[in-house]
Amino acid sequence: MQSVAARVAELTGREVAAVTEMGSSHRWRLYRAELADGTPLFVKAFPDGDPGADGLFRAEALGLDWLGRSFGSPVPDVAGWDDRALVLAWVEERPPTPEAAERFGHQLAAMHLAGADSFGASWNGYIGPLPMDNTPRSTWPEFYAEQRILPYLRRAADRGALTPADVRLVEKVLAAIDDLAGDPEPPARIHGDLWNGNVLWQDDGAVVVDPAAHGGHREADLAMLALFGLPYLDRVRDAYNETAPLGAGWRARVPLHQLHPLLVHVCLFGAAYRTMVLETARAALRA
């Protein structure tokens, strides 16, 4: 723990009183640090001996800072970072409530409406431990096909988790993406990996963590919330629609937006998610 305490002290310029290990996520370990004045902090750090991942914590820190520039943005403050560690404000979770869900819907809409200069971002991205190509593009269908579907489809096929027939099915979605994408929308300021485990509930809304932030399609965040279930999701969506009404046909596009995170799951966890990918691709085509 001494090395983690020393790194937190260096990154924050504050004296650290204690560090408690909280487990691990992917290749990095998680800690709760307490400063000498009692302030708690959350820490991610690569363990000694791990080579780390070039730019991973940088991408998260820049993404949080960028998301945080939107009005009422529900993200934790970044207290410090380098290539080996990321230090964030501690978020004390509360049980979800309908009222908090409604507030979160308004927060999420405001964050999306802050917009982006293009689809993509000015930094190299990550989703979990996997690199994510954020090269800016002017149109969403091109960006989604080339930088959100194809890289993970190829990776999943290369590791044997998808068959050639599976790949051809997903490629049918890509071939039809201009028709499936709906009316053009400007790039939104999205979280990019908004499953329910990255939503930390508060009394007055929620805080979102672990972003894969970029300029993207706002429906992607809402589709990800639905993928693995979120408490009071209907309340979140209804409140979102009050602030930023979703485009016509958004329900039919949910499978299209869920295809990217499911392919990421196949890359990370193997063929256990293969059936979900195939069912989602077929649902996207039916739309």
Short mmCIF file of C-alpha atoms in Angstrom, two decimals:
data_model
loop_
_atom_site.label_atom_id
_atom_site.label_comp_id
_atom_site.label_asym_id
_atom_site.label_seq_id
_atom_site.Cartn_x
_atom_site.Cartn_y
_atom_site.Cartn_z
CA MET A 1 0.00 0.00 0.00
CA GLN A 2 2.94 2.30 0.56
CA SER A 3 3.58 2.75 -3.16
CA VAL A 4 -0.10 3.56 -3.80
CA ALA A 5 -0.16 6.07 -0.92
CA ALA A 6 3.00 7.71 -2.23
CA ARG A 7 1.59 7.91 -5.76
CA VAL A 8 -1.68 9.46 -4.54
CA ALA A 9 0.26 11.99 -2.48
CA GLU A 10 2.37 12.88 -5.50
CA LEU A 11 -0.60 13.21 -7.85
CA THR A 12 -2.75 15.25 -5.49
CA GLY A 13 -0.09 17.20 -3.57
CA ARG A 14 -1.85 16.16 -0.36
CA GLU A 15 -0.82 14.03 2.61
CA VAL A 16 -2.35 10.54 2.59
CA ALA A 17 -3.37 9.01 5.91
CA ALA A 18 -4.58 5.56 4.79
CA VAL A 19 -5.19 3.35 1.76
CA THR A 20 -7.58 0.39 1.65
CA GLU A 21 -7.64 -2.10 -1.21
CA MET A 22 -11.10 -2.75 -2.70
CA GLY A 23 -10.41 -5.46 -5.25
CA SER A 24 -9.59 -5.32 -8.93
CA SER A 25 -11.12 -4.58 -12.32
CA HIS A 26 -9.53 -5.98 -15.46
CA ARG A 27 -5.76 -5.49 -14.92
CA TRP A 28 -5.87 -2.63 -12.45
CA ARG A 29 -6.56 -2.58 -8.73
CA LEU A 30 -9.02 -0.37 -6.87
CA TYR A 31 -8.43 1.52 -3.61
CA ARG A 32 -10.05 3.92 -1.20
CA ALA A 33 -7.53 6.51 -0.04
CA GLU A 34 -8.11 8.88 2.85
CA LEU A 35 -6.26 12.16 3.04
CA ALA A 36 -4.90 13.55 6.29
CA ASP A 37 -7.88 15.92 6.51
CA GLY A 38 -10.32 13.00 6.18
CA THR A 39 -11.20 13.53 2.51
CA PRO A 40 -11.84 10.17 0.80
CA LEU A 41 -10.63 9.45 -2.74
CA PHE A 42 -11.08 6.61 -5.22
CA VAL A 43 -7.95 5.23 -6.88
CA LYS A 44 -7.29 2.96 -9.84
CA ALA A 45 -3.71 1.78 -10.23
CA PHE A 46 -1.76 -0.79 -12.19
CA PRO A 47 0.06 -3.15 -9.82
CA ASP A 48 3.83 -3.26 -9.68
CA GLY A 49 5.17 -5.36 -12.50
CA ASP A 50 2.23 -4.71 -14.82
CA PRO A 51 3.39 -2.74 -17.88
CA GLY A 52 0.15 -0.78 -17.87
CA ALA A 53 -1.67 0.38 -20.99
CA ASP A 54 -0.45 3.40 -22.89
CA GLY A 55 -2.88 6.28 -22.45
CA LEU A 56 -5.63 4.34 -20.64
CA PHE A 57 -5.88 6.53 -17.54
CA ARG A 58 -5.20 9.60 -19.66
CA ALA A 59 -8.23 8.77 -21.80
CA GLU A 60 -10.44 8.35 -18.75
CA ALA A 61 -9.22 11.56 -17.12
CA LEU A 62 -9.66 13.60 -20.31
CA GLY A 63 -13.07 12.04 -20.88
CA LEU A 64 -14.26 12.87 -17.37
CA ASP A 65 -12.99 16.42 -17.69
CA TRP A 66 -14.76 16.82 -21.05
CA LEU A 67 -18.04 15.37 -19.79
CA GLY A 68 -17.73 17.55 -16.70
CA ARG A 69 -17.85 20.72 -18.75
CA SER A 70 -21.53 20.20 -19.51
CA PHE A 71 -24.15 21.86 -17.32
CA GLY A 72 -24.96 19.76 -14.28
CA SER A 73 -22.76 16.94 -15.55
CA PRO A 74 -22.96 13.85 -13.33
CA VAL A 75 -19.26 12.88 -13.18
CA PRO A 76 -16.71 12.77 -10.33
CA ASP A 77 -13.91 15.32 -10.18
CA VAL A 78 -10.45 14.16 -11.27
CA ALA A 79 -7.95 14.72 -8.45
CA GLY A 80 -4.88 13.54 -10.38
CA TRP A 81 -3.56 11.01 -12.87
CA ASP A 82 -0.56 9.62 -14.68
CA ASP A 83 0.10 6.49 -16.76
CA ARG A 84 0.06 4.28 -13.66
CA ALA A 85 -2.83 5.63 -11.57
CA LEU A 86 -6.03 7.67 -11.64
CA VAL A 87 -7.38 9.46 -8.56
CA LEU A 88 -11.00 10.61 -8.39
CA ALA A 89 -13.34 12.18 -5.87
CA TRP A 90 -15.02 9.51 -3.77
CA VAL A 91 -18.70 8.92 -4.55
CA GLU A 92 -20.84 7.72 -1.65
CA GLU A 93 -23.65 5.69 -3.18
CA ARG A 94 -27.30 5.82 -2.19
CA PRO A 95 -30.18 3.45 -3.04
CA PRO A 96 -31.88 4.34 -6.34
CA THR A 97 -35.25 6.09 -6.12
CA PRO A 98 -37.79 7.23 -8.72
CA GLU A 99 -36.96 10.84 -7.90
CA ALA A 100 -33.22 10.27 -8.39
CA ALA A 101 -33.95 8.49 -11.69
CA GLU A 102 -35.91 11.46 -12.99
CA ARG A 103 -33.12 13.82 -12.01
CA PHE A 104 -30.58 11.56 -13.71
CA GLY A 105 -32.64 11.61 -16.91
CA HIS A 106 -32.44 15.40 -16.98
CA GLN A 107 -28.71 15.30 -16.16
CA LEU A 108 -27.99 12.85 -18.96
CA ALA A 109 -29.94 14.89 -21.49
CA ALA A 110 -28.07 18.06 -20.52
CA MET A 111 -24.74 16.27 -20.90
CA HIS A 112 -25.66 15.01 -24.36
CA LEU A 113 -26.90 18.43 -25.44
CA ALA A 114 -23.49 19.94 -24.63
CA GLY A 115 -22.48 18.38 -27.93
CA ALA A 116 -19.16 17.63 -29.58
CA ASP A 117 -17.17 19.00 -32.49
CA SER A 118 -17.39 15.70 -34.37
CA PHE A 119 -18.05 12.01 -33.94
CA GLY A 120 -14.99 10.79 -32.07
CA ALA A 121 -12.60 12.71 -29.84
CA SER A 122 -9.21 14.41 -29.83
CA TRP A 123 -7.67 11.68 -27.64
CA ASN A 124 -7.12 7.96 -28.15
CA GLY A 125 -9.87 6.10 -26.34
CA TYR A 126 -10.41 2.93 -24.36
CA ILE A 127 -13.49 0.92 -23.49
CA GLY A 128 -12.54 -1.09 -20.44
CA PRO A 129 -9.02 -2.36 -21.25
CA LEU A 130 -9.56 -2.35 -25.04
CA PRO A 131 -8.28 0.46 -27.29
CA MET A 132 -10.99 2.47 -29.01
CA ASP A 133 -10.38 4.45 -32.21
CA ASN A 134 -11.62 8.02 -31.68
CA THR A 135 -10.42 9.48 -34.99
CA PRO A 136 -12.96 12.24 -35.72
CA ARG A 137 -15.54 11.64 -38.44
CA SER A 138 -18.26 13.88 -39.83
CA THR A 139 -21.06 11.29 -40.11
CA TRP A 140 -22.28 8.84 -37.48
CA PRO A 141 -22.99 5.79 -39.68
CA GLU A 142 -19.43 5.84 -41.03
CA PHE A 143 -17.98 6.39 -37.56
CA TYR A 144 -20.05 3.63 -35.96
CA ALA A 145 -19.37 1.07 -38.67
CA GLU A 146 -15.65 1.71 -39.07
CA GLN A 147 -14.65 2.53 -35.49
CA ARG A 148 -17.18 0.91 -33.20
CA ILE A 149 -18.26 -2.29 -34.95
CA LEU A 150 -15.55 -3.50 -37.34
CA PRO A 151 -12.54 -3.43 -34.93
CA TYR A 152 -14.32 -5.55 -32.31
CA LEU A 153 -15.96 -7.82 -34.89
CA ARG A 154 -12.50 -8.63 -36.28
CA ARG A 155 -11.03 -9.10 -32.81
CA ALA A 156 -13.85 -11.44 -31.79
CA ALA A 157 -13.43 -13.46 -34.99
CA ASP A 158 -9.65 -13.63 -34.59
CA ARG A 159 -10.00 -15.13 -31.12
CA GLY A 160 -12.48 -17.72 -32.42
CA ALA A 161 -15.48 -16.40 -30.48
CA LEU A 162 -17.45 -15.70 -33.69
CA THR A 163 -17.68 -17.93 -36.76
CA PRO A 164 -17.38 -16.71 -40.38
CA ALA A 165 -21.17 -17.01 -40.66
CA ASP A 166 -21.57 -14.84 -37.54
CA VAL A 167 -19.29 -12.23 -39.07
CA ARG A 168 -21.30 -12.18 -42.28
CA LEU A 169 -24.49 -11.55 -40.32
CA VAL A 170 -23.00 -8.51 -38.57
CA GLU A 171 -21.61 -7.31 -41.89
CA LYS A 172 -25.18 -7.25 -43.21
CA VAL A 173 -25.97 -4.72 -40.50
CA LEU A 174 -23.01 -2.61 -41.60
CA ALA A 175 -24.09 -2.78 -45.23
CA ALA A 176 -27.52 -1.42 -44.27
CA ILE A 177 -26.38 1.07 -41.66
CA ASP A 178 -27.31 4.19 -43.64
CA ASP A 179 -30.91 2.95 -43.72
CA LEU A 180 -30.90 1.72 -40.12
CA ALA A 181 -29.37 4.83 -38.54
CA GLY A 182 -32.45 7.04 -38.65
CA ASP A 183 -32.45 10.77 -39.29
CA PRO A 184 -29.04 12.45 -38.91
CA GLU A 185 -28.31 13.96 -35.50
CA PRO A 186 -25.45 16.20 -34.42
CA PRO A 187 -22.73 14.56 -32.31
CA ALA A 188 -23.68 14.33 -28.65
CA ARG A 189 -21.35 14.39 -25.65
CA ILE A 190 -21.78 10.76 -24.58
CA HIS A 191 -20.41 8.53 -21.83
CA GLY A 192 -19.85 5.66 -24.23
CA ASP A 193 -19.92 2.74 -21.75
CA LEU A 194 -23.05 3.49 -19.75
CA TRP A 195 -24.09 0.14 -18.35
CA ASN A 196 -25.87 0.11 -15.00
CA GLY A 197 -22.68 -0.72 -13.06
CA ASN A 198 -21.25 2.64 -14.12
CA VAL A 199 -24.20 4.56 -12.63
CA LEU A 200 -23.68 5.45 -8.96
CA TRP A 201 -26.93 6.64 -7.43
CA GLN A 202 -27.22 9.79 -5.35
CA ASP A 203 -30.14 11.37 -3.47
CA ASP A 204 -30.47 14.00 -6.21
CA GLY A 205 -29.59 12.01 -9.33
CA ALA A 206 -26.57 9.90 -10.20
CA VAL A 207 -22.86 10.06 -10.91
CA VAL A 208 -21.49 8.17 -13.92
CA VAL A 209 -18.00 6.64 -13.88
CA ASP A 210 -15.60 4.67 -16.12
CA PRO A 211 -16.49 6.51 -19.33
CA ALA A 212 -15.39 5.77 -22.85
CA ALA A 213 -16.33 9.36 -23.64
CA HIS A 214 -16.53 10.71 -27.18
CA GLY A 215 -18.77 12.54 -29.56
CA GLY A 216 -21.35 9.95 -30.53
CA HIS A 217 -25.03 9.20 -30.97
CA ARG A 218 -27.02 9.99 -27.85
CA GLU A 219 -29.19 6.91 -28.30
CA ALA A 220 -26.10 4.78 -27.60
CA ASP A 221 -26.02 5.72 -23.90
CA LEU A 222 -29.72 5.00 -23.45
CA ALA A 223 -29.45 1.69 -25.30
CA MET A 224 -26.55 0.68 -23.05
CA LEU A 225 -28.59 1.50 -19.93
CA ALA A 226 -31.28 -0.87 -21.24
CA LEU A 227 -28.85 -3.66 -22.18
CA PHE A 228 -28.16 -4.98 -18.69
CA GLY A 229 -31.01 -3.24 -16.88
CA LEU A 230 -31.15 -0.04 -14.85
CA PRO A 231 -33.49 0.61 -11.92
CA TYR A 232 -36.33 2.96 -12.90
CA LEU A 233 -35.15 3.12 -16.51
CA ASP A 234 -38.60 4.25 -17.67
CA ARG A 235 -38.38 7.21 -15.27
CA VAL A 236 -34.92 8.06 -16.61
CA ARG A 237 -36.12 7.93 -20.21
CA ASP A 238 -39.28 9.92 -19.57
CA ALA A 239 -37.31 12.68 -17.87
CA TYR A 240 -34.73 12.60 -20.65
CA ASN A 241 -37.47 13.08 -23.23
CA GLU A 242 -38.77 16.12 -21.37
CA THR A 243 -35.38 17.81 -21.85
CA ALA A 244 -34.23 16.34 -25.18
CA PRO A 245 -36.96 14.39 -27.01
CA LEU A 246 -35.63 11.32 -28.79
CA GLY A 247 -36.04 11.03 -32.55
CA ALA A 248 -38.83 9.09 -34.22
CA GLY A 249 -38.15 5.35 -34.32
CA TRP A 250 -35.61 5.33 -31.50
CA ARG A 251 -36.99 2.12 -30.01
CA ALA A 252 -36.34 0.23 -33.24
CA ARG A 253 -32.72 1.42 -33.21
CA VAL A 254 -31.92 0.12 -29.72
CA PRO A 255 -30.46 -3.19 -31.05
CA LEU A 256 -28.22 -1.30 -33.49
CA HIS A 257 -26.69 0.69 -30.65
CA GLN A 258 -26.36 -2.39 -28.43
CA LEU A 259 -24.30 -4.25 -31.02
CA HIS A 260 -21.09 -2.39 -30.19
CA PRO A 261 -21.03 -3.08 -26.42
CA LEU A 262 -22.00 -6.70 -27.03
CA LEU A 263 -19.10 -7.18 -29.44
CA VAL A 264 -16.83 -5.65 -26.81
CA HIS A 265 -18.14 -8.23 -24.33
CA VAL A 266 -17.36 -11.03 -26.78
CA CYS A 267 -13.81 -9.69 -27.11
CA LEU A 268 -13.40 -9.53 -23.33
CA PHE A 269 -15.32 -12.58 -22.15
CA GLY A 270 -15.57 -14.91 -25.13
CA ALA A 271 -18.36 -16.82 -26.83
CA ALA A 272 -20.71 -16.59 -23.83
CA TYR A 273 -22.04 -13.40 -25.46
CA ARG A 274 -22.13 -14.80 -29.01
CA THR A 275 -25.86 -15.60 -28.96
CA MET A 276 -26.71 -12.10 -27.76
CA VAL A 277 -24.65 -10.61 -30.59
CA LEU A 278 -26.45 -12.70 -33.21
CA GLU A 279 -29.92 -12.02 -31.79
CA THR A 280 -29.15 -8.30 -31.59
CA ALA A 281 -27.84 -8.19 -35.17
CA ARG A 282 -30.99 -9.90 -36.43
CA ALA A 283 -33.17 -7.47 -34.42
CA ALA A 284 -31.27 -4.51 -35.90
CA LEU A 285 -31.88 -5.83 -39.42
CA ARG A 286 -35.59 -6.40 -38.74
CA ALA A 287 -35.91 -2.76 -37.80
#
